[in-house]
Short mmCIF file of C-alpha atoms (C1' of nucleotides) and ligand atoms in Angstrom, two decimals:
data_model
loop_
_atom_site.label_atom_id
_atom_site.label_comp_id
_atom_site.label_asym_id
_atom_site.label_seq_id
_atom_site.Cartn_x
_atom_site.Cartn_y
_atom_site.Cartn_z
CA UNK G 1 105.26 127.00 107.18
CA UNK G 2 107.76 128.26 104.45
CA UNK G 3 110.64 128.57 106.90
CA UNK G 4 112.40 125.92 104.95
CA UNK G 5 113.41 128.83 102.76
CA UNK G 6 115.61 129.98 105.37
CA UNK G 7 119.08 129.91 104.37
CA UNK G 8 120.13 128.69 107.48
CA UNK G 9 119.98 124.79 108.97
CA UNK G 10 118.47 124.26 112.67
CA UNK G 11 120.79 122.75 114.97
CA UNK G 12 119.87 119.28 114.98
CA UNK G 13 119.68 119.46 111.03
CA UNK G 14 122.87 120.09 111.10
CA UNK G 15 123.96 117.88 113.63
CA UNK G 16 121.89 114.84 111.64
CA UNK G 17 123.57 116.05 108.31
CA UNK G 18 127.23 116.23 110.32
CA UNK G 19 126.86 112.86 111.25
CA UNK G 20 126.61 111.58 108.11
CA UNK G 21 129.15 112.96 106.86
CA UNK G 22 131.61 111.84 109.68
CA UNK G 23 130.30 108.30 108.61
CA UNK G 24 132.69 106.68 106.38
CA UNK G 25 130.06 104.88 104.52
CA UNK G 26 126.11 105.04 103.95
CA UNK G 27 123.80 104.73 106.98
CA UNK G 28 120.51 103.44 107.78
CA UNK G 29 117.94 105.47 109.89
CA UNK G 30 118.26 103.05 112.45
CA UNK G 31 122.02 103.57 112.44
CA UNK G 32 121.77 106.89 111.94
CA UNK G 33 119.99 107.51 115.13
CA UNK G 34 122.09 104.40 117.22
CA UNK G 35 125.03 106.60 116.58
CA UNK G 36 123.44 109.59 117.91
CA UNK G 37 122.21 108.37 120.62
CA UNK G 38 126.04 107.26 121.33
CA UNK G 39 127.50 110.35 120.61
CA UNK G 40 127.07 113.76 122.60
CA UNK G 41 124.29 114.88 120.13
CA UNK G 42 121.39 112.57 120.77
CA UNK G 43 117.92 112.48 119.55
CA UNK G 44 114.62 110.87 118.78
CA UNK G 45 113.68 108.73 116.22
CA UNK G 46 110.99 110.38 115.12
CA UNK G 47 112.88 113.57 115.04
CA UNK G 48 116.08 111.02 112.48
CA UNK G 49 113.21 110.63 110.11
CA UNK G 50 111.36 113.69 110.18
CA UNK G 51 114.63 115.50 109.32
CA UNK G 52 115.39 113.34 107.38
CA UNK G 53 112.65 113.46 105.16
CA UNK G 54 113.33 117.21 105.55
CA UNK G 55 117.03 117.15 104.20
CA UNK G 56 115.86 115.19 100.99
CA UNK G 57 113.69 117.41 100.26
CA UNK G 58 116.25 120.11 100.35
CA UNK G 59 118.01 118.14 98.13
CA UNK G 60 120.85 117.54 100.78
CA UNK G 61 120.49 113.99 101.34
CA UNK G 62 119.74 111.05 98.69
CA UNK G 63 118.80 107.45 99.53
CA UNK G 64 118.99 104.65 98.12
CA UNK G 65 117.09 101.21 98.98
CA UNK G 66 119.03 98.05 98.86
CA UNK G 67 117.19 94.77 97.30
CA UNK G 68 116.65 93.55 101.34
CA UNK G 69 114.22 96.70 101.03
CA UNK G 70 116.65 98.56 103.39
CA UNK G 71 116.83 102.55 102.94
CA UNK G 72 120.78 103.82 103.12
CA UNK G 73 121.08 107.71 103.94
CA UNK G 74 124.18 109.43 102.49
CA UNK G 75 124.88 113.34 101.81
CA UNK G 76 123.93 114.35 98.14
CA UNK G 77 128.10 115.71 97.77
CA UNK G 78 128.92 112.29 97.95
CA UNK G 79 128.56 110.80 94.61
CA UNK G 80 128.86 107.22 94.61
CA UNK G 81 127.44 104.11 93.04
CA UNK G 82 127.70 100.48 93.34
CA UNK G 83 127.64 97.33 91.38
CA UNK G 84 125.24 95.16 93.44
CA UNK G 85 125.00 91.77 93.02
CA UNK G 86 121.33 90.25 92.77
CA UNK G 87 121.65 86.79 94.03
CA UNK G 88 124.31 87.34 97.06
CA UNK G 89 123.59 91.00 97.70
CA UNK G 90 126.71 92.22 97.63
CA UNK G 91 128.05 95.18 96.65
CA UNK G 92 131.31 96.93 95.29
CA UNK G 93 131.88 100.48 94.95
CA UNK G 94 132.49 102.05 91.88
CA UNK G 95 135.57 104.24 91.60
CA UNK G 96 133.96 106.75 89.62
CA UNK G 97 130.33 108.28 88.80
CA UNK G 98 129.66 107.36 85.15
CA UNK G 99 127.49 110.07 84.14
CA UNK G 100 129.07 112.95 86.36
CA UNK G 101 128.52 115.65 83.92
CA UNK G 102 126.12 113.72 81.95
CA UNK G 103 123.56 116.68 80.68
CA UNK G 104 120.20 116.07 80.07
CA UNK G 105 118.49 117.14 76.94
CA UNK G 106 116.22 120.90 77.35
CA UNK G 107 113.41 118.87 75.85
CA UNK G 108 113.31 116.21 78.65
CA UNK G 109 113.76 118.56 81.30
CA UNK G 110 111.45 120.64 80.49
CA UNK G 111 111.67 123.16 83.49
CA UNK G 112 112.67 120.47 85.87
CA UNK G 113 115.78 121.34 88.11
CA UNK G 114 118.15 118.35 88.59
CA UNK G 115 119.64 118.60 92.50
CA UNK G 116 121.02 115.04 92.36
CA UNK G 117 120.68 111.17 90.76
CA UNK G 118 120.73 107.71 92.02
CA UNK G 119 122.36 105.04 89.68
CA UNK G 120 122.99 101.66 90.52
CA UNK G 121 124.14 98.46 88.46
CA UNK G 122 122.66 95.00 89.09
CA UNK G 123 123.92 91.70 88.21
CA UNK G 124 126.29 88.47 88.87
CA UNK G 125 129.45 88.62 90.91
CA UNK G 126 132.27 86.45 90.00
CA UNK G 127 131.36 83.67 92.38
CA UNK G 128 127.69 83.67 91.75
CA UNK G 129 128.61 83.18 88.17
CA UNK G 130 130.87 80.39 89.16
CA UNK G 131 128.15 78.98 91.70
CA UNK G 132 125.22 79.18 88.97
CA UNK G 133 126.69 78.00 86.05
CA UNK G 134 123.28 78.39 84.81
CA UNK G 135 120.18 80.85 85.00
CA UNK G 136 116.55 79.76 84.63
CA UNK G 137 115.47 82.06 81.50
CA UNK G 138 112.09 82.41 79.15
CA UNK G 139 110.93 79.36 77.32
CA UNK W 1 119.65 93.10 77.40
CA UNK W 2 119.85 89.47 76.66
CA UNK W 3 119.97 86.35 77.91
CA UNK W 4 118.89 83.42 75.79
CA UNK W 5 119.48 80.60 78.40
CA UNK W 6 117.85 77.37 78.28
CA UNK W 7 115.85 76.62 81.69
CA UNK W 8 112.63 76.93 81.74
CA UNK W 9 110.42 79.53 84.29
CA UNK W 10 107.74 78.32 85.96
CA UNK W 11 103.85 78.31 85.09
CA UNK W 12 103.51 80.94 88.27
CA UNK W 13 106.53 82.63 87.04
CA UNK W 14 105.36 83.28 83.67
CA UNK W 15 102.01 84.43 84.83
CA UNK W 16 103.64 87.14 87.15
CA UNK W 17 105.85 88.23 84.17
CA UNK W 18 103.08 88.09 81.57
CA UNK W 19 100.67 90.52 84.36
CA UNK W 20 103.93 92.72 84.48
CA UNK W 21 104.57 93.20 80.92
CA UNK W 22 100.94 93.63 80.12
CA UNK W 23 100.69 96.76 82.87
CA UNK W 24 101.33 99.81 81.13
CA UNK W 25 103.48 101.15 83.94
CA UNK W 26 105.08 99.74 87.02
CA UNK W 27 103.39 97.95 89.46
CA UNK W 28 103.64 97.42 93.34
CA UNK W 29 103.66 94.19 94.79
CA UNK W 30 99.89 94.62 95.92
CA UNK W 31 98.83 96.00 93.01
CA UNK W 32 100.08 93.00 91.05
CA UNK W 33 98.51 90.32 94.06
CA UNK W 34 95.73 92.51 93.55
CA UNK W 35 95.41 92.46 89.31
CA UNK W 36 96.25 88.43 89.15
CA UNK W 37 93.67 87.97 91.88
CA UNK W 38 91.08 89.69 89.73
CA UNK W 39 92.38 87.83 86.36
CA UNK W 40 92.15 84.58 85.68
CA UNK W 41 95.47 83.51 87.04
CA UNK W 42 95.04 84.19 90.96
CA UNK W 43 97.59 83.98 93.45
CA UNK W 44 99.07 83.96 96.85
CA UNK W 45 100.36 87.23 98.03
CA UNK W 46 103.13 85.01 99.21
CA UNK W 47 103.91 83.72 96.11
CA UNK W 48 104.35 86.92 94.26
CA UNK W 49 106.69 88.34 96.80
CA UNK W 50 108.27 85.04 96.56
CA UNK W 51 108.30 84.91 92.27
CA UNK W 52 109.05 88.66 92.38
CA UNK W 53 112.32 87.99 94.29
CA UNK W 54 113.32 85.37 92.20
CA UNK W 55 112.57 87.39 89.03
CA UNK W 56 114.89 89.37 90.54
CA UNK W 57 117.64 87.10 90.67
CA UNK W 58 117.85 85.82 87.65
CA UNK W 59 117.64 89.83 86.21
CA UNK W 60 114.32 89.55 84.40
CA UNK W 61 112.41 91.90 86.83
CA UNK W 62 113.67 95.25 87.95
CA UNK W 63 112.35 97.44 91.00
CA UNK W 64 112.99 101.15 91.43
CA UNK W 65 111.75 102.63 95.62
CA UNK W 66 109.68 105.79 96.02
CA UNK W 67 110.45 108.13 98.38
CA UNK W 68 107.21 107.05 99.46
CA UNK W 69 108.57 103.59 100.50
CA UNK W 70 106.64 101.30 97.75
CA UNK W 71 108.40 99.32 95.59
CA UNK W 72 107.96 99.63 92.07
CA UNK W 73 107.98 96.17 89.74
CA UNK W 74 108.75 96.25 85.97
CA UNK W 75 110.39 93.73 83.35
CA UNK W 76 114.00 94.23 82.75
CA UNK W 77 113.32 94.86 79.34
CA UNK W 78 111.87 98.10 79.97
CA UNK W 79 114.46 100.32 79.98
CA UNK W 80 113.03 104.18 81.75
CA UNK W 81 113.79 106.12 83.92
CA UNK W 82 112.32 109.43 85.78
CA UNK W 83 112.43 112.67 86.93
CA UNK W 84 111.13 112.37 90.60
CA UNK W 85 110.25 116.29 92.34
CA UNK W 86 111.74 115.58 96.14
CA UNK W 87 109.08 118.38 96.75
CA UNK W 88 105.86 117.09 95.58
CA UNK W 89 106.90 113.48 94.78
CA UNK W 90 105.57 114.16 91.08
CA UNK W 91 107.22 112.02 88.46
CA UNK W 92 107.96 112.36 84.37
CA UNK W 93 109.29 109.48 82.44
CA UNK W 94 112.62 109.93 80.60
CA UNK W 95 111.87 109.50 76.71
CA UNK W 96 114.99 107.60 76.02
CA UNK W 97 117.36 106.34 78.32
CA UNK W 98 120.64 107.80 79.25
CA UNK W 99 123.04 105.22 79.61
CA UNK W 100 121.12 102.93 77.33
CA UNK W 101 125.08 101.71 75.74
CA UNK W 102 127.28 102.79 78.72
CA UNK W 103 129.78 100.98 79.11
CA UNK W 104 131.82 100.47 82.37
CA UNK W 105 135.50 100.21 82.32
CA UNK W 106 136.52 96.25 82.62
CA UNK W 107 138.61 97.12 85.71
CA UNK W 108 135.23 98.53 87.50
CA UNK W 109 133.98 95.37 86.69
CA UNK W 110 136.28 93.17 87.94
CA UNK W 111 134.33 89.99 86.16
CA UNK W 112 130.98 91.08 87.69
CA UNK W 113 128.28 90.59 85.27
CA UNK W 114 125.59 93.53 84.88
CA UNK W 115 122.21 92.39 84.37
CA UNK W 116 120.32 95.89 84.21
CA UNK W 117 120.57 99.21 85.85
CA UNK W 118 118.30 101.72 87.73
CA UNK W 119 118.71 105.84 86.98
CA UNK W 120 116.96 108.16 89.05
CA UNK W 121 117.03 111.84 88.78
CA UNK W 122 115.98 114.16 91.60
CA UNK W 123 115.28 118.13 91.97
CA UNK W 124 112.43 120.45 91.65
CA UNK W 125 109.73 120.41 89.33
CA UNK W 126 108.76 123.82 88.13
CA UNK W 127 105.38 124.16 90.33
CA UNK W 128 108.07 123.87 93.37
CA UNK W 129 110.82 125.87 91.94
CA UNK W 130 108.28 128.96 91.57
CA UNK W 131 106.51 127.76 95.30
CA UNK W 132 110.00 128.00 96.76
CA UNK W 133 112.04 130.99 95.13
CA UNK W 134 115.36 129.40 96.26
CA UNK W 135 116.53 126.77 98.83
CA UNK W 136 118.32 126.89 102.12
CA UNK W 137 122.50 126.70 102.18
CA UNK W 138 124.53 124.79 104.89
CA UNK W 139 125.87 127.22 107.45
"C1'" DG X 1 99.75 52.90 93.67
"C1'" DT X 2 103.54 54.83 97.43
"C1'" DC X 3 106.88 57.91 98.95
"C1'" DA X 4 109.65 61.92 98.65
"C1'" DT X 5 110.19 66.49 97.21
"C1'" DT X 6 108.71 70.84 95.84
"C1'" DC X 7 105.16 74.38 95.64
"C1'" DT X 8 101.36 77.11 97.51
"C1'" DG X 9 98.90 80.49 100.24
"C1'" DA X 10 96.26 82.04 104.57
"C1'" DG X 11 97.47 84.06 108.27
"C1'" DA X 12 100.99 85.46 111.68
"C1'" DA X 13 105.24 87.80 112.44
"C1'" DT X 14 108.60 91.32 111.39
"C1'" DC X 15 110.33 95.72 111.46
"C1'" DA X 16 111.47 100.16 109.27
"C1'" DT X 17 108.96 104.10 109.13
"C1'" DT X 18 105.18 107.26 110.40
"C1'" DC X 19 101.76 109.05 113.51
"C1'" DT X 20 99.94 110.64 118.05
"C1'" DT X 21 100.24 113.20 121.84
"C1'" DG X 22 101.76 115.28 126.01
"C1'" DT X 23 105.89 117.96 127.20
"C1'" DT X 24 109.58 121.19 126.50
"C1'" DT X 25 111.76 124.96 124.19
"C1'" DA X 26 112.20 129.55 121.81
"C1'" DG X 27 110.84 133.92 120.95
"C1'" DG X 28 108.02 138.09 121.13
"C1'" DC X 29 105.84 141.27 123.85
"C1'" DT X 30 104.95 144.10 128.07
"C1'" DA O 1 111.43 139.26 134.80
"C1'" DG O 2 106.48 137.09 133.67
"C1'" DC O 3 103.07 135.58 130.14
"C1'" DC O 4 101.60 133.65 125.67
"C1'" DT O 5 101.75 131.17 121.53
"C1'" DA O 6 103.89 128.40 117.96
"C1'" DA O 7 107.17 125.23 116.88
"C1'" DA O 8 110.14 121.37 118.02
"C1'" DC O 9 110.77 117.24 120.52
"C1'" DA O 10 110.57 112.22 121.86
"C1'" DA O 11 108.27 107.97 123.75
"C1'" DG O 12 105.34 104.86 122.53
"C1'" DA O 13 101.56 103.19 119.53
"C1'" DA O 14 100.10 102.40 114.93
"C1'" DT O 15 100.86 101.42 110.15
"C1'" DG O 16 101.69 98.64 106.36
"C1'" DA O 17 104.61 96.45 102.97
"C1'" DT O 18 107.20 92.46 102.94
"C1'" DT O 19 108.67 88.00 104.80
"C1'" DC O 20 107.97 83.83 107.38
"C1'" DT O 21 105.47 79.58 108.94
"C1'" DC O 22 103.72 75.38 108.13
"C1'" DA O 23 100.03 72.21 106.86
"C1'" DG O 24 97.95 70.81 102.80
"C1'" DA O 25 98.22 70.28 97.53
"C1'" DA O 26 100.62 69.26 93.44
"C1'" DT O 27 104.32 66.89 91.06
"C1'" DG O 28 107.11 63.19 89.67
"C1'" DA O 29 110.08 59.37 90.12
"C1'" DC O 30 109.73 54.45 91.03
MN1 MN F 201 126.63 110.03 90.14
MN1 MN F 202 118.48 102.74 81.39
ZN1 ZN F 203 126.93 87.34 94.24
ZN1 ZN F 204 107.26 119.46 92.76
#
DNA sequence: GTCATTCTGAGAATCATTCTTGTTTAGGCT
DNA sequence: AGCCTAAACAAGAATGATTCTCAGAATGAC
């Protein structure tokens, strides 16, 4: 039951969190598991998610969902965030994490122990701009 | 955030908004179907989805994903943000925001408009912290 | 009025994720 | 080795939020 205090990953936790790291960008669960079935290290999809799950919860893996409601699976060293734009859906990374060593006030974390954070900007690319011209706003 | 534009929204539109701003916290897409069904401005679950995304794109509505999978609805205007335990999937609400004046360097722009933003922190709440003692390492 | 265009919503379809369940594996003990 | 139990595994079924379909209802120019 508590053996997730363990200091010590099981093998195909650490094969999941390898993967992901060999992947050169975010990956869906579906992907995730496509490219282990491909590669010498295959397994379930149940067994993807349920580690999965597991790994975030650890505080080893972060997600984030894209507006087309898709979930992208990355490892929690790997902090990145993206300008995404909300009419084409596209996305550009940002160079740098904007609030790296951003501390949080005692009083608001009361207790809590940060592991990780997801922050992501949403707007108007260049061409949707151009494209719009215009956006429908409040009377 | 701003805009001041001249179109007009929709009567649907400003029905959805008007349910979203009244709701003292964020809403699901059901839960919204389900309030404006039980109000006096019903509606389609269809057409919510359908406003919701469109709210969306022109940067008036905002939605933040649970680990849970449900997606969250609020007006842009609302500017919070929470601490989310990966544990227990508890939740506190930032008093103040941030970022609220970040701004990002004009060459991470790159003439891409941002509309709004969404912050997440993750970690262990204290219940889980004492629960746990520690958590596991890679190998 | 007529016609064209847009909007709506009930129900069906989608599909990522989770659950169920029978099977396999990993240890612990003798 | 043999036996036993608990945990891990994976195939397929189930779930459920969101999206799609499409026939009817509104709108709005003429
Ligand atoms: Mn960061
Ligand atoms: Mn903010
Ligand atoms: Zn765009
Ligand atoms: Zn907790």
């Amino acid at each position: 039951m508590s053996s997730n205090l363990t200091a010590k990953l099981s093998a195909r936790q650490e094969q999941l969190l390898e993967a992901l790291r060999r992947a050169e960008q975010e990956l869906s669960g579906q992907d995730l598991h496509a490219r282990l079935r491909a590669s010498n290290t295959p397994m379930g999809l149940a067994t993807v998610y349920r580690h999965l799950r597991l790994l975030q919860q650890w505080g080893l893996v972060r997600c984030r969902h894209l507006p087309s409601g898709e979930a992208l699976f990355a490892p929690t060293e790997r902090d990145e965030h993206h300008l995404t734009c909300v009419d084409c859906g596209s996305t550009h990374r940002l160079a740098h994490c904007p609030v790296h060593q951003l501390a949080l006030p005692g009083e608001e974390l009361n207790g809590f122990l940060p592991l990780f954070h997801t922050l992501e900007f949403f707007g108007l690319c260049p061409n949707c701009q151009r494209r719009q011209g215009r956006l429908p706003a409040e009377a």
